[in-house]
Amino acid sequence: MGRPGNSRFAGKKWALWPRLGVLPTESSLQVLMRQIEVSRGEAMPPSRLPPSMLPLMWQLYPGRRYRASDSSFWRIVYHIEINGVEDMVLEQLPDP
């Protein structure tokens, strides 16, 4: 399965997780994402991407958590797949 903010190679397609919304809560930040398949194209360096309050990439860790490219940790609040479309909500965990 592809991971939020990251790409994975799946045959001739890439699966990306663009964010659909950012949901600030009283104590944390949540982000809603949907997996989409895109054709492989030229890579874009991070310096050419627009500024974002979210990390560019997440990596799956044990315990239903992700570690982001900024070293923050996020937990899976919600994940569902219906008819091949995946949606996921991640919540930023407080710094240890």
mmCIF file of C-alpha atoms in Angstrom:
data_model
loop_
_atom_site.group_PDB
_atom_site.id
_atom_site.type_symbol
_atom_site.label_atom_id
_atom_site.label_comp_id
_atom_site.label_asym_id
_atom_site.label_seq_id
_atom_site.Cartn_x
_atom_site.Cartn_y
_atom_site.Cartn_z
ATOM 1 C CA MET A 1 0.000 0.000 0.000
ATOM 2 C CA GLY A 2 1.311 3.504 -0.788
ATOM 3 C CA ARG A 3 1.902 5.842 2.104
ATOM 4 C CA PRO A 4 0.820 9.427 2.634
ATOM 5 C CA GLY A 5 3.079 11.955 1.046
ATOM 6 C CA ASN A 6 5.149 9.216 -0.458
ATOM 7 C CA SER A 7 5.033 7.408 -3.780
ATOM 8 C CA ARG A 8 5.300 3.737 -4.505
ATOM 9 C CA PHE A 9 5.932 1.987 -7.759
ATOM 10 C CA ALA A 10 3.124 -0.359 -8.737
ATOM 11 C CA GLY A 11 3.668 -1.649 -12.252
ATOM 12 C CA LYS A 12 3.587 1.307 -14.628
ATOM 13 C CA LYS A 13 1.723 3.589 -12.209
ATOM 14 C CA TRP A 14 2.633 5.514 -9.051
ATOM 15 C CA ALA A 15 0.276 5.746 -6.099
ATOM 16 C CA LEU A 16 0.257 9.150 -4.390
ATOM 17 C CA TRP A 17 -1.549 10.370 -1.289
ATOM 18 C CA PRO A 18 -2.541 14.014 -1.846
ATOM 19 C CA ARG A 19 -4.154 15.677 1.126
ATOM 20 C CA LEU A 20 -7.840 16.476 0.942
ATOM 21 C CA GLY A 21 -7.986 18.519 4.113
ATOM 22 C CA VAL A 22 -6.151 19.612 7.231
ATOM 23 C CA LEU A 23 -8.147 19.394 10.448
ATOM 24 C CA PRO A 24 -6.670 21.303 13.397
ATOM 25 C CA THR A 25 -7.889 20.036 16.782
ATOM 26 C CA GLU A 26 -7.381 21.473 20.273
ATOM 27 C CA SER A 27 -4.269 19.413 20.900
ATOM 28 C CA SER A 28 -2.996 18.215 17.511
ATOM 29 C CA LEU A 29 -3.248 18.324 13.748
ATOM 30 C CA GLN A 30 -5.078 15.793 11.557
ATOM 31 C CA VAL A 31 -4.812 15.347 7.809
ATOM 32 C CA LEU A 32 -7.222 13.558 5.466
ATOM 33 C CA MET A 33 -5.670 11.939 2.385
ATOM 34 C CA ARG A 34 -6.855 9.856 -0.572
ATOM 35 C CA GLN A 35 -4.714 7.483 -2.604
ATOM 36 C CA ILE A 36 -4.705 8.113 -6.351
ATOM 37 C CA GLU A 37 -2.778 6.507 -9.184
ATOM 38 C CA VAL A 38 -0.829 8.747 -11.530
ATOM 39 C CA SER A 39 1.331 8.078 -14.542
ATOM 40 C CA ARG A 40 5.015 8.119 -13.907
ATOM 41 C CA GLY A 41 6.605 11.426 -14.846
ATOM 42 C CA GLU A 42 9.709 13.422 -14.161
ATOM 43 C CA ALA A 43 10.739 13.695 -10.538
ATOM 44 C CA MET A 44 10.444 17.111 -8.927
ATOM 45 C CA PRO A 45 13.003 18.123 -6.303
ATOM 46 C CA PRO A 46 11.555 19.269 -2.955
ATOM 47 C CA SER A 47 12.931 22.781 -3.584
ATOM 48 C CA ARG A 48 10.427 23.180 -6.464
ATOM 49 C CA LEU A 49 7.408 22.141 -4.395
ATOM 50 C CA PRO A 50 5.170 24.842 -2.885
ATOM 51 C CA PRO A 51 5.515 25.537 0.847
ATOM 52 C CA SER A 52 3.421 23.301 3.081
ATOM 53 C CA MET A 53 2.714 22.996 6.794
ATOM 54 C CA LEU A 54 2.819 19.212 6.335
ATOM 55 C CA PRO A 55 5.819 16.925 5.811
ATOM 56 C CA LEU A 56 6.601 15.833 2.263
ATOM 57 C CA MET A 57 6.823 12.147 3.141
ATOM 58 C CA TRP A 58 5.764 9.594 5.751
ATOM 59 C CA GLN A 59 7.234 6.147 6.421
ATOM 60 C CA LEU A 60 5.209 3.357 8.024
ATOM 61 C CA TYR A 61 6.407 2.326 11.487
ATOM 62 C CA PRO A 62 5.183 -0.486 13.770
ATOM 63 C CA GLY A 63 2.111 0.174 15.885
ATOM 64 C CA ARG A 64 -0.049 1.909 13.230
ATOM 65 C CA ARG A 65 2.269 4.910 13.227
ATOM 66 C CA TYR A 66 4.151 6.862 10.604
ATOM 67 C CA ARG A 67 7.358 8.832 10.930
ATOM 68 C CA ALA A 68 7.404 11.956 8.784
ATOM 69 C CA SER A 69 10.316 13.470 6.908
ATOM 70 C CA ASP A 70 10.503 16.155 9.647
ATOM 71 C CA SER A 71 10.933 13.360 12.298
ATOM 72 C CA SER A 72 7.432 13.879 13.729
ATOM 73 C CA PHE A 73 5.234 10.845 14.446
ATOM 74 C CA TRP A 74 1.648 10.411 13.259
ATOM 75 C CA ARG A 75 -0.933 7.759 14.145
ATOM 76 C CA ILE A 76 -3.596 6.262 11.907
ATOM 77 C CA VAL A 77 -6.984 7.509 13.094
ATOM 78 C CA TYR A 78 -8.996 6.129 10.176
ATOM 79 C CA HIS A 79 -8.233 4.026 7.108
ATOM 80 C CA ILE A 80 -10.709 2.554 4.634
ATOM 81 C CA GLU A 81 -10.644 1.099 1.135
ATOM 82 C CA ILE A 82 -13.830 0.996 -0.944
ATOM 83 C CA ASN A 83 -13.845 -0.074 -4.594
ATOM 84 C CA GLY A 84 -10.068 0.337 -4.791
ATOM 85 C CA VAL A 85 -10.078 3.908 -3.380
ATOM 86 C CA GLU A 86 -8.254 4.379 -0.066
ATOM 87 C CA ASP A 87 -8.831 7.232 2.378
ATOM 88 C CA MET A 88 -6.826 7.788 5.540
ATOM 89 C CA VAL A 89 -6.759 10.261 8.428
ATOM 90 C CA LEU A 90 -3.456 10.721 10.262
ATOM 91 C CA GLU A 91 -3.048 12.609 13.542
ATOM 92 C CA GLN A 92 0.212 14.195 14.617
ATOM 93 C CA LEU A 93 1.466 12.831 17.925
ATOM 94 C CA PRO A 94 2.973 15.126 20.548
ATOM 95 C CA ASP A 95 6.768 15.241 20.741
ATOM 96 C CA PRO A 96 8.126 12.714 23.261
#
